[in-house]
Tab-separated table of C-alpha atoms in Angstrom:
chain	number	residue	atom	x	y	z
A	1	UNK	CA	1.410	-9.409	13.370
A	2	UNK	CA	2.746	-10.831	10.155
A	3	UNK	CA	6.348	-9.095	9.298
A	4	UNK	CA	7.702	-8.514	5.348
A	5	UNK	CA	11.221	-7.564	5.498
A	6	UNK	CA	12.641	-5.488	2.110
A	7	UNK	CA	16.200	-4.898	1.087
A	8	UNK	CA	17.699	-2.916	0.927
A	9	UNK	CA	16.383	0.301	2.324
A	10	UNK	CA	18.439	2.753	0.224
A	11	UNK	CA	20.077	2.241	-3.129
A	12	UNK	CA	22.343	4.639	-5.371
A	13	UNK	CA	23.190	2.952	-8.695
A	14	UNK	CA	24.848	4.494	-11.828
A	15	UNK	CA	23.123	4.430	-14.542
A	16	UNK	CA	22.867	1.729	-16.474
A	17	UNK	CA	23.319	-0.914	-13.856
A	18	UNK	CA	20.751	-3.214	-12.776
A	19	UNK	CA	19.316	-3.555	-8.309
A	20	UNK	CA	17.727	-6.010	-7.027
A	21	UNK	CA	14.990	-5.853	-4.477
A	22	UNK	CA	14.186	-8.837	-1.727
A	23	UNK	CA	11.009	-9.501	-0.367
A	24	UNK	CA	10.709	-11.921	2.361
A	25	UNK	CA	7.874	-12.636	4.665
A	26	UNK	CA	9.368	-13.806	8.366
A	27	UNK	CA	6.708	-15.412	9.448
A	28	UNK	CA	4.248	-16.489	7.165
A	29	UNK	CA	3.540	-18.299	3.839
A	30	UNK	CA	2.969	-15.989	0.707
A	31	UNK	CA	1.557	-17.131	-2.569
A	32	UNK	CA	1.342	-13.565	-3.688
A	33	UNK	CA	3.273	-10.777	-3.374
A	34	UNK	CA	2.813	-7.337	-4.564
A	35	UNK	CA	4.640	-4.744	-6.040
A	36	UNK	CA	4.351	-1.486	-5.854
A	37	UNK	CA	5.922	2.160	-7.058
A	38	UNK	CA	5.352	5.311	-5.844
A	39	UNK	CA	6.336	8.361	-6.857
A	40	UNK	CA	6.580	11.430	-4.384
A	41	UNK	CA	3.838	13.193	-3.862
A	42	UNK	CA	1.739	10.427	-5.633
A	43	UNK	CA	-0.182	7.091	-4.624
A	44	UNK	CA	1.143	3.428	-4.600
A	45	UNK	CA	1.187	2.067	-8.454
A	46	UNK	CA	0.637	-1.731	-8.562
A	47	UNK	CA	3.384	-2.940	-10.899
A	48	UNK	CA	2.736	-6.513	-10.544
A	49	UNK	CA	1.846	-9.264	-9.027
A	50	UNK	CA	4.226	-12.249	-8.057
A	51	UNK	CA	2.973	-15.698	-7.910
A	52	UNK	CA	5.177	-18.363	-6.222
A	53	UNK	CA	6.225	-21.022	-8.989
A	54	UNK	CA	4.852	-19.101	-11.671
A	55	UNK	CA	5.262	-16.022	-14.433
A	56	UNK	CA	4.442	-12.577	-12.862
A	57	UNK	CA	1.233	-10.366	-13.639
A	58	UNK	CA	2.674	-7.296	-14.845
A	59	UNK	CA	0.497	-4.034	-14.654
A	60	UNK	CA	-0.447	-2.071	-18.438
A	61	UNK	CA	2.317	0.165	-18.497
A	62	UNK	CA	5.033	-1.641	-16.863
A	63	UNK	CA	7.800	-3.196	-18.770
A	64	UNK	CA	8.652	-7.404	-17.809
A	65	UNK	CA	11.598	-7.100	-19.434
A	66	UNK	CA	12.579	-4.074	-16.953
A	67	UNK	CA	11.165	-4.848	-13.854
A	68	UNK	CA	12.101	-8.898	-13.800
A	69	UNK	CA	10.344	-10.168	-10.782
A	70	UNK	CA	11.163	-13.777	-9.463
A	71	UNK	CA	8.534	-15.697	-6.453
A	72	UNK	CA	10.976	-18.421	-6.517
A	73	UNK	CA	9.743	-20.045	-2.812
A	74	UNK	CA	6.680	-19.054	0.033
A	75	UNK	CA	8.656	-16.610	1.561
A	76	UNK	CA	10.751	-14.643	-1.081
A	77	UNK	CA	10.264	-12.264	-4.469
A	78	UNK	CA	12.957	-10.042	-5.728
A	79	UNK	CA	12.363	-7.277	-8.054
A	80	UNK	CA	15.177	-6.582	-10.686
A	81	UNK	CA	15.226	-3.731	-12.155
A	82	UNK	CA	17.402	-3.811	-15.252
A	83	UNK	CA	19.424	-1.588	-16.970
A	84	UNK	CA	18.507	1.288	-14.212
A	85	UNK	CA	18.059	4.812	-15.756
A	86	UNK	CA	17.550	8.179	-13.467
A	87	UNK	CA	14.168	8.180	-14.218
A	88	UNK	CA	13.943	4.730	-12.182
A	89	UNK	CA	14.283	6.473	-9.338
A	90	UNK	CA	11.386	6.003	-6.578
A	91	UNK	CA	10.270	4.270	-3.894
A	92	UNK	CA	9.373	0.440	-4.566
A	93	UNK	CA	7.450	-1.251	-1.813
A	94	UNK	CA	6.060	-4.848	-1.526
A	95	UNK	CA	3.265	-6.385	-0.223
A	96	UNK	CA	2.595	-9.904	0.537
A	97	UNK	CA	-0.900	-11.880	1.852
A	98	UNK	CA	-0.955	-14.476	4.451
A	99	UNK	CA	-2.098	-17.636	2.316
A	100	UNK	CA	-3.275	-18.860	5.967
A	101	UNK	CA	-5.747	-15.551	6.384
A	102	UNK	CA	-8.893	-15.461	5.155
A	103	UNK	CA	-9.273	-11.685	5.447
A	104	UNK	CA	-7.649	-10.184	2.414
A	105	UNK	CA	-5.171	-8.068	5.055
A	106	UNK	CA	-1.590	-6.718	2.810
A	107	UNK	CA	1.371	-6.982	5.094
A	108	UNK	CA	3.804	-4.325	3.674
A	109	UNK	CA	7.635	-4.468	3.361
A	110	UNK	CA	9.410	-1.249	5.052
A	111	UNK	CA	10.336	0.329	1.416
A	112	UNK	CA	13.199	0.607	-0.939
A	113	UNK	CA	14.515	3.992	-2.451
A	114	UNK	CA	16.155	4.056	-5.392
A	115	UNK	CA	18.529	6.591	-6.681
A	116	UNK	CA	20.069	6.056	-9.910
A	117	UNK	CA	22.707	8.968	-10.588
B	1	UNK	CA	-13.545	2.874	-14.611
B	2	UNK	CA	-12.626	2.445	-11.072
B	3	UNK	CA	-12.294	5.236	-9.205
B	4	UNK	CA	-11.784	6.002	-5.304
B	5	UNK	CA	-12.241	9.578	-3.974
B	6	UNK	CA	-10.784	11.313	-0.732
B	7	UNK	CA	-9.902	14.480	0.395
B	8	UNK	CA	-6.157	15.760	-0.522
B	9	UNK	CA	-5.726	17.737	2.739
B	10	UNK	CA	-6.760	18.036	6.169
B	11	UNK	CA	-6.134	19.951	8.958
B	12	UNK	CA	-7.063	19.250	12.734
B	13	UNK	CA	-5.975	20.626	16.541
B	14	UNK	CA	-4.017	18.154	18.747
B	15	UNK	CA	-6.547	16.288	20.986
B	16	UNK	CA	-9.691	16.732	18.402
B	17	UNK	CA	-11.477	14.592	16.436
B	18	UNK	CA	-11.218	13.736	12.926
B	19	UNK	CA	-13.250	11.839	9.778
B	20	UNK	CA	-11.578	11.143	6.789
B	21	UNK	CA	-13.990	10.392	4.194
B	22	UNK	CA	-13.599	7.781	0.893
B	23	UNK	CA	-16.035	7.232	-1.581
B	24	UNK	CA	-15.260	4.270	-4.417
B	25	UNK	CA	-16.327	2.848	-7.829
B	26	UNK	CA	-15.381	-0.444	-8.288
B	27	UNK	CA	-15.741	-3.516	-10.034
B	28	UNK	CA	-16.510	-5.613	-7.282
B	29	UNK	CA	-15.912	-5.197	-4.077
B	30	UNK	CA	-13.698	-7.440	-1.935
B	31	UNK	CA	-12.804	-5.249	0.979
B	32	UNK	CA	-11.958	-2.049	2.208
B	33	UNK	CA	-8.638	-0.514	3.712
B	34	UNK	CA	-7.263	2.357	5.647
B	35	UNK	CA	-3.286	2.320	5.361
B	36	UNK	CA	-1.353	5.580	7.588
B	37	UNK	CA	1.952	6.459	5.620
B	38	UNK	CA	4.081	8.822	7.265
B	39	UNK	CA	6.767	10.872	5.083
B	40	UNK	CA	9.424	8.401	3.032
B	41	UNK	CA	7.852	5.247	4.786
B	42	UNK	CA	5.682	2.467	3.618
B	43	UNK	CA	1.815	2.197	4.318
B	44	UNK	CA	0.855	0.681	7.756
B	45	UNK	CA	-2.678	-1.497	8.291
B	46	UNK	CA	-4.937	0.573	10.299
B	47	UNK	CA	-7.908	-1.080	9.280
B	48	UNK	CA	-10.145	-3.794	7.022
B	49	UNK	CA	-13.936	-3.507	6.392
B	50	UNK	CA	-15.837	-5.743	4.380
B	51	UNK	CA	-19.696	-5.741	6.037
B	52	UNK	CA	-21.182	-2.547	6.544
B	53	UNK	CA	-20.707	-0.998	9.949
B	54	UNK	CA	-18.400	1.129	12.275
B	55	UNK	CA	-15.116	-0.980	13.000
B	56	UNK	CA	-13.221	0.306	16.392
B	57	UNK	CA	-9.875	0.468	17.329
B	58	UNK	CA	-8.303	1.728	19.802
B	59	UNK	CA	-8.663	5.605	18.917
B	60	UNK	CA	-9.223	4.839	15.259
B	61	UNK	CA	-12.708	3.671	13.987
B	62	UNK	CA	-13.701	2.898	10.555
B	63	UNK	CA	-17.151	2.220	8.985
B	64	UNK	CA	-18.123	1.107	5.493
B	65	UNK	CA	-21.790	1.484	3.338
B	66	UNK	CA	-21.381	-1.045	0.778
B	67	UNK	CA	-24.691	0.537	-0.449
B	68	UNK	CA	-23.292	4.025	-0.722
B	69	UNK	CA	-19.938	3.224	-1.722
B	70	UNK	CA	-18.611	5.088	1.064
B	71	UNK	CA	-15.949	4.741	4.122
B	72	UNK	CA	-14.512	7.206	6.686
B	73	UNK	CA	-11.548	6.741	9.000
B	74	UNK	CA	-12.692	8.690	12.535
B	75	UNK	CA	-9.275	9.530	14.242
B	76	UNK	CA	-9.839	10.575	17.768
B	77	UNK	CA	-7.826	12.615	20.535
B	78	UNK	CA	-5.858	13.545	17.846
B	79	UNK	CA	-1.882	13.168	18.396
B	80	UNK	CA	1.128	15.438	16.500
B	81	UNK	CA	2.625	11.886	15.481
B	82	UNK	CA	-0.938	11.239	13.421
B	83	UNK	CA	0.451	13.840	10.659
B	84	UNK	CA	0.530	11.350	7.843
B	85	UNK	CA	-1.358	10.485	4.759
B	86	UNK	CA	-4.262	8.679	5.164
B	87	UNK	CA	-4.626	5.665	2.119
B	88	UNK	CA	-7.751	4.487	1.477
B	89	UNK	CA	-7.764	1.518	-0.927
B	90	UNK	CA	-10.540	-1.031	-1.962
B	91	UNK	CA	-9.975	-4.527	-3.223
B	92	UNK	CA	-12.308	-5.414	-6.388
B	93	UNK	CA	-13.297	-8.475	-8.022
B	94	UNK	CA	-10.038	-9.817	-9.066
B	95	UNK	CA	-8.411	-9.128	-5.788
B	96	UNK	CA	-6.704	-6.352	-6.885
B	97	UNK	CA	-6.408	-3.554	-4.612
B	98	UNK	CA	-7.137	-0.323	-6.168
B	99	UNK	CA	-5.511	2.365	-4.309
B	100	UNK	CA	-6.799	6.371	-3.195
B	101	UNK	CA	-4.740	9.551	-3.721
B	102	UNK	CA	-4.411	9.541	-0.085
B	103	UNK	CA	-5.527	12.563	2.676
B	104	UNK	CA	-2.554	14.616	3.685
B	105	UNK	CA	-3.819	14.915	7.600
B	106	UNK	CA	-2.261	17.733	8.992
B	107	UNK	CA	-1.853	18.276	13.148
B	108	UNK	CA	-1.624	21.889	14.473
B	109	UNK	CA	-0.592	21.594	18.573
């Protein structure tokens, strides 16, 4: 099947500095790409969505000028988050659609924890 | 307001069979999935319904009633590596996938 590969797995920051998140699909195409939180013990939280060649859809709730997100080709979005605080911390996972499927089917990245001290 | 509904916990004997049940509110409906997520790692497909009827798998089956608003995942001869959480989400009208608390599925040998 269709592979999304994040990076990195595991991040410790200080506070105060900003990460940055990659999301590439291998093997496919991706107009959109999704973005997603989760907290433990809590569901996935769309954040956004990321449109190739175009501004992202940001969730009510979620700040742009935090959480910059850039779909600057098929195959890659990266997820900034600026100005990391502890409260940052959690587990940020993307998602990306085949734009060569009709069925609608997420392919998920593996997952990127974030630890800001 | 949109709303999906499963159980929060489970709890089923190594070789058994289990249903999972999810019942949704949406506006629209474009689709509905069954993710596994095991412990500090991201959702896996299991499964996509979007006409009504049972879907099989491999040990895993789902089914869908559009009409009732309602899905189960049917896990069958039940492994100790199936302890996970169990998403269900549904994607509505504007594509946007609107996600379940998730079923904590617990495996007792």
């Amino acid at each position: 099947g269709a592979v999304v590969s994040q990076h990195p797995s595991w991040v410790i920051c200080k506070s105060g500095t900003s990460v940055k998140i990659e999301c590439r699909s291998l093997d496919f195409q991706a107009t959109t790409m999704f973005w997603y939180r989760q907290f433990p013990k809590q569901s996935l939280m769309l954040m956004a969505t990321s449109n190739e060649g175009s501004k992202a859809t940001y969730e009510q709730g979620v700040e742009k000028d935090k959480f910059l997100i850039n779909h600057a080709s098929l195959t890659l979005s990266t997820l900034t988050v600026t100005s990391a605080h502890p409260e940052d911390s959690s587990f940020y996972i993307c998602s990306a659609r085949d734009s060569s499927l009709d069925t609608g089917e997420l392919f998920f990245g593996e997952g990127s924890r974030l630890t800001v001290l | 307001g949109q709303n999906i509904d499963q159980p929060t916990e489970m709890t089923a004997t190594e070789g058994a069979i289990v249903q999972i049940n999810c019942t949704y509110q949406t506006s629209g409906f474009n689709g509905l999935f069954w993710y596994q997520q095991h412990a500090g790692e991201a959702p896996t497909f299991l499964s996509y319904n979007v006409l009504d009827g049972l879907e099989e798998k491999g040990r895993f089956s789902s089914f869908l009633s559009r009409s009732k608003g309602y899905s189960y995942l049917l896990l069958k001869e039940l492994q100790m590596k199936d302890s996970a959480s169990y998403l269900c989400a549904v994607m509505d009208s504007n594509y946007q996938l609107i996600w379940g608390a998730g079923t904590k599925l617990i495996i007792k040998p």
